PDB file of C-alpha atoms in Angstrom:
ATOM      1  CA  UNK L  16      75.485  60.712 126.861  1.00  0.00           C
ATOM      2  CA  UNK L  17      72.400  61.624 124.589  1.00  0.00           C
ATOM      3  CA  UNK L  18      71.254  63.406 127.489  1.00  0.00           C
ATOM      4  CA  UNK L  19      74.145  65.290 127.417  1.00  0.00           C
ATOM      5  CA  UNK L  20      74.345  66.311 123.984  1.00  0.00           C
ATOM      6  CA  UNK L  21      70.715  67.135 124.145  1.00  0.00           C
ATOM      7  CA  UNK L  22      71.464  69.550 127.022  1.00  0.00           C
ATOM      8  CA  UNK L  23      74.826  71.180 125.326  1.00  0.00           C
ATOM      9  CA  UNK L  24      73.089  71.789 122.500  1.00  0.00           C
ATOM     10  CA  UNK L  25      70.188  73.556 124.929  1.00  0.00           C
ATOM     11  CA  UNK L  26      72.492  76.027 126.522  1.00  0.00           C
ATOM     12  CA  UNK L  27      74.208  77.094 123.258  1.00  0.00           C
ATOM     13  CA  UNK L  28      71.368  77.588 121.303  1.00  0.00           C
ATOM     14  CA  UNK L  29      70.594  81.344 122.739  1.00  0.00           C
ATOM     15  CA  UNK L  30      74.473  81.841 122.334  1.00  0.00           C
ATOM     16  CA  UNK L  31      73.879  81.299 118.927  1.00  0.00           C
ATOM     17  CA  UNK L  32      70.621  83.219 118.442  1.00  0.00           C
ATOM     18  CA  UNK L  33      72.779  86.403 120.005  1.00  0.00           C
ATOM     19  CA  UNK L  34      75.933  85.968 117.817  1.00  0.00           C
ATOM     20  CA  UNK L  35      73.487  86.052 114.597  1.00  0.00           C
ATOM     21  CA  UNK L  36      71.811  89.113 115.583  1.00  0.00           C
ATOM     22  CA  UNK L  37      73.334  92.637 114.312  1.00  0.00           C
ATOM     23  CA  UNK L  38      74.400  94.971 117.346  1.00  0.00           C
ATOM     24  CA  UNK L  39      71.473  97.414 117.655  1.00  0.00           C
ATOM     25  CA  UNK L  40      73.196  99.584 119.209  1.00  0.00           C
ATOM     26  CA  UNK L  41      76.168  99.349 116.023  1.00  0.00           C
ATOM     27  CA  UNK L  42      74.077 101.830 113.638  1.00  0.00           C
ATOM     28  CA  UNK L  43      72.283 105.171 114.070  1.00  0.00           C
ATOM     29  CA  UNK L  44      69.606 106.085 111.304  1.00  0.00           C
ATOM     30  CA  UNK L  45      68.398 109.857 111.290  1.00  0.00           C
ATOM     31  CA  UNK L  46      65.902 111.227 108.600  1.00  0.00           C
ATOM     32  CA  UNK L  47      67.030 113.638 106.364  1.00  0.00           C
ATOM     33  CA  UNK L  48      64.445 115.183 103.776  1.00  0.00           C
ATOM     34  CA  UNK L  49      63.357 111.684 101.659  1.00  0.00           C
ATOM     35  CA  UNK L  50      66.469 109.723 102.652  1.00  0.00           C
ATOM     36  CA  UNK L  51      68.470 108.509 105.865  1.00  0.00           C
ATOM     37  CA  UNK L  52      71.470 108.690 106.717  1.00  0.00           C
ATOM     38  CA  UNK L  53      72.898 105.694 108.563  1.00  0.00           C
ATOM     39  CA  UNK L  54      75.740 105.899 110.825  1.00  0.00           C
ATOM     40  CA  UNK L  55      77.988 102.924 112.184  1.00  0.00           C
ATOM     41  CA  UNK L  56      79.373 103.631 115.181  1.00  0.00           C
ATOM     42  CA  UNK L  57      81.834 101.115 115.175  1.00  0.00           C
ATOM     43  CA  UNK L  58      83.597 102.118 111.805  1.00  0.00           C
ATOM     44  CA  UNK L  59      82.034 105.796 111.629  1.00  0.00           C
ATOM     45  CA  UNK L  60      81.352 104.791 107.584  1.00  0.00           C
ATOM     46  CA  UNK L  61      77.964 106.508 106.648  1.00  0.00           C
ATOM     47  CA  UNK L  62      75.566 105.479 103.755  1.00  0.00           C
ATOM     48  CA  UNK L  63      72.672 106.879 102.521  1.00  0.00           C
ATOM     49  CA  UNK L  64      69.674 104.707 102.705  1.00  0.00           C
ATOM     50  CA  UNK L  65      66.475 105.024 101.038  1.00  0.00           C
ATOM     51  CA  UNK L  66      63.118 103.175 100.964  1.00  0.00           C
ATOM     52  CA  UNK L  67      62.369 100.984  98.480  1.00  0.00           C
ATOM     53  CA  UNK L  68      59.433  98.694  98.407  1.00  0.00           C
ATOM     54  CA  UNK L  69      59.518  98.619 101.930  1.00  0.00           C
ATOM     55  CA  UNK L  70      62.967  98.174 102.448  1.00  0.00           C
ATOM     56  CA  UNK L  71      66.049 100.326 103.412  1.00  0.00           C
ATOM     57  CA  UNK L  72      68.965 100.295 100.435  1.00  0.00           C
ATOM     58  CA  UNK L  73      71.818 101.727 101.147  1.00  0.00           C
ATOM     59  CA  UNK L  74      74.923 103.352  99.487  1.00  0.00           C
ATOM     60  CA  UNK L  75      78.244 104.527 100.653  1.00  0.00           C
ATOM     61  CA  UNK L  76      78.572 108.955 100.736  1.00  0.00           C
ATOM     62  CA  UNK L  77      79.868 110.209  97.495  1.00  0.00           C
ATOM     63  CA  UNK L  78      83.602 110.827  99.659  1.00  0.00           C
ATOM     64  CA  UNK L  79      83.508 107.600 101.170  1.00  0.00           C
ATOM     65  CA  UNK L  80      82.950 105.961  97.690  1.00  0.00           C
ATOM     66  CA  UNK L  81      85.654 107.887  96.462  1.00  0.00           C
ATOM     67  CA  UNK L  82      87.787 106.950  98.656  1.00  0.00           C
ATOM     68  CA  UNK L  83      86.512 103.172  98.264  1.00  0.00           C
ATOM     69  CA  UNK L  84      87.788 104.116  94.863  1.00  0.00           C
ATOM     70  CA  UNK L  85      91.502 105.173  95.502  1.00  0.00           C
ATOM     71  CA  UNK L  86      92.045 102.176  97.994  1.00  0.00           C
ATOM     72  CA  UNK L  87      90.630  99.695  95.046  1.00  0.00           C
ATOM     73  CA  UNK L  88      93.036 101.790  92.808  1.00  0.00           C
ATOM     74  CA  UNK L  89      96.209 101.624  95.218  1.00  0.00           C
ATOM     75  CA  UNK L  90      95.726  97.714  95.671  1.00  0.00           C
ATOM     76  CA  UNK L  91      95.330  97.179  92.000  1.00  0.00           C
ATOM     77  CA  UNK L  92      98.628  99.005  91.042  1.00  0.00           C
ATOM     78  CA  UNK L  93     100.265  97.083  94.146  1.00  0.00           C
ATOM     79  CA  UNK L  94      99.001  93.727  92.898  1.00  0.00           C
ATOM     80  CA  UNK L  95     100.240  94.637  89.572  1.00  0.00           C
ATOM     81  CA  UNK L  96     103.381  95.555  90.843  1.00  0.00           C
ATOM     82  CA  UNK L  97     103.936  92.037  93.081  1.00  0.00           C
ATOM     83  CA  UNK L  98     102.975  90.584  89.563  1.00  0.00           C
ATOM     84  CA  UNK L  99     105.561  91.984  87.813  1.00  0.00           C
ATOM     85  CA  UNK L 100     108.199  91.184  90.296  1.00  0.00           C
ATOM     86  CA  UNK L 101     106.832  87.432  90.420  1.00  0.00           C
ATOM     87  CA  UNK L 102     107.048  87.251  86.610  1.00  0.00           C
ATOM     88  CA  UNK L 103     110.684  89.007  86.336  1.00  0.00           C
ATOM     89  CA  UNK L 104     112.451  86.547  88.828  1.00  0.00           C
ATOM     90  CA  UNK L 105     112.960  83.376  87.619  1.00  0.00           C
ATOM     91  CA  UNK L 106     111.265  80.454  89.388  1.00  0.00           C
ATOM     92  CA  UNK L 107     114.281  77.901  89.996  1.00  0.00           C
ATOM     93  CA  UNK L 108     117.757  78.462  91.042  1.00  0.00           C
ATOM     94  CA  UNK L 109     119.871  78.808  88.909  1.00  0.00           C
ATOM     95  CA  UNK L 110     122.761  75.840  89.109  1.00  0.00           C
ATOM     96  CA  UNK L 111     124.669  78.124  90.851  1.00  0.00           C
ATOM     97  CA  UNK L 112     122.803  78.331  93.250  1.00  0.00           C
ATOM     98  CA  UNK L 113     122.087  75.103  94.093  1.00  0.00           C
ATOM     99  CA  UNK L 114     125.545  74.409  93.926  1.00  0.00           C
ATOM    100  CA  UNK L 115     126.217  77.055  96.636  1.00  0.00           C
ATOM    101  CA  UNK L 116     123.454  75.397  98.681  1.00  0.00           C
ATOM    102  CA  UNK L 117     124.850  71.979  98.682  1.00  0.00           C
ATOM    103  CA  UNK L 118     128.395  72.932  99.333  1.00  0.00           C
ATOM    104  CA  UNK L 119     126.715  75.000 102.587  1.00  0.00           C
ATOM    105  CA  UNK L 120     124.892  71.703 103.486  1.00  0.00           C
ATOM    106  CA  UNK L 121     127.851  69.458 102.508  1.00  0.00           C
ATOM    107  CA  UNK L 122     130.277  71.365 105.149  1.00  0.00           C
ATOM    108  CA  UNK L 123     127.367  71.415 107.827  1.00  0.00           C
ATOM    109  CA  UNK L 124     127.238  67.561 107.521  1.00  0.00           C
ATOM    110  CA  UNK L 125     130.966  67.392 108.262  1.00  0.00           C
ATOM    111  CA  UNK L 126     131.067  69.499 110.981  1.00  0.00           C
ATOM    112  CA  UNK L 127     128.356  67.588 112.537  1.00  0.00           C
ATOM    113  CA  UNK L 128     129.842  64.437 111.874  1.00  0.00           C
ATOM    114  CA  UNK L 129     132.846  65.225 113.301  1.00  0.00           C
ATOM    115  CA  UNK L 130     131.236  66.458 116.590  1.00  0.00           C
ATOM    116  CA  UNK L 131     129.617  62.828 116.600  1.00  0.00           C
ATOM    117  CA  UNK L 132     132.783  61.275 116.212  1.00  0.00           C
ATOM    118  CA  UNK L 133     134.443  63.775 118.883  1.00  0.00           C
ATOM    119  CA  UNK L 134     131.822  62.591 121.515  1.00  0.00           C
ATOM    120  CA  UNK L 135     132.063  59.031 120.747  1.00  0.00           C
ATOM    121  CA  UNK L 136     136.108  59.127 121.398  1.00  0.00           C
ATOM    122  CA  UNK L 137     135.167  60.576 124.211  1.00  0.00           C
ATOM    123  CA  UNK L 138     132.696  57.701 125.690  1.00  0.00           C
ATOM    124  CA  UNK L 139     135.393  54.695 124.448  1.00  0.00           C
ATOM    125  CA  UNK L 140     137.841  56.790 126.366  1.00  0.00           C
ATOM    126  CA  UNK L 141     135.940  57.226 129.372  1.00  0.00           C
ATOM    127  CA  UNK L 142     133.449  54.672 130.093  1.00  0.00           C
ATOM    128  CA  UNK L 143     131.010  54.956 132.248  1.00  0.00           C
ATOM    129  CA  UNK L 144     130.938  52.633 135.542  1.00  0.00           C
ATOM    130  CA  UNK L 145     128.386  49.923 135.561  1.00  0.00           C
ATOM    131  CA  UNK L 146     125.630  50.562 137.790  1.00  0.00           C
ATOM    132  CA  UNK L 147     124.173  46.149 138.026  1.00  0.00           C
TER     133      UNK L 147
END
């Protein structure tokens, strides 16, 4: 069994090396004038990237951030909105209500129960033959 495990865990390891790595081929970095712009092919979303220390930091386009912006703002009204609605309804039925739900449950019940006692009418009335 240890043999096993030791083996599973030998085969998955590279699977797990290649899920950690970024897709190379997801971004596309050209040089323009002291900056780059970087490219991701799977979303199209471009930043502009420049070198810092040795390092690439990057930042969303000025109409991409914008529209970062307006998304951010939309959501916030929307959760505002879904706020208000929460707080305007009241949080328990009212006893109304819950009368109206028991009466619904209360004739359900009966209906059932009288289907039970339909079908057991049924069996006294017409046994079934013994099979021993």
């Amino acid at each position: 069994m240890k043999a096993f495990a030791i083996l599973l865990s030998a085969g998955l390891l590279p699977l797990a090396a290649l899920a950690a790595e970024p897709d190379a081929a997801r971004f596309q970095l050209e040089r323009s004038g002291d900056h780059f712009v970087r490219l991701d092919r799977q979303t199209g979303a471009m930043s502009l990237c420049t070198e810092k220390d040795g390092a690439l930091v990057c930042r969303m386009a000025a109409d991409e951030r914008a529209a970062y912006e307006d998304e951010l703002d939309r959501l916030a009204d929307r959760v505002s909105a879904l706020e208000k609605n929460t707080a305007a309804r009241p949080a328990l039925p009212t006893d109304a209500e819950i009368d109206r739900s028991i009466g619904i449950m209360e004739r359900m019940m009966r209906s059932f129960m009288g289907i039970v006692r339909e079908f057991r009418a049924e069996g006294e009335a017409n046994p079934l033959p013994q099979r021993s």
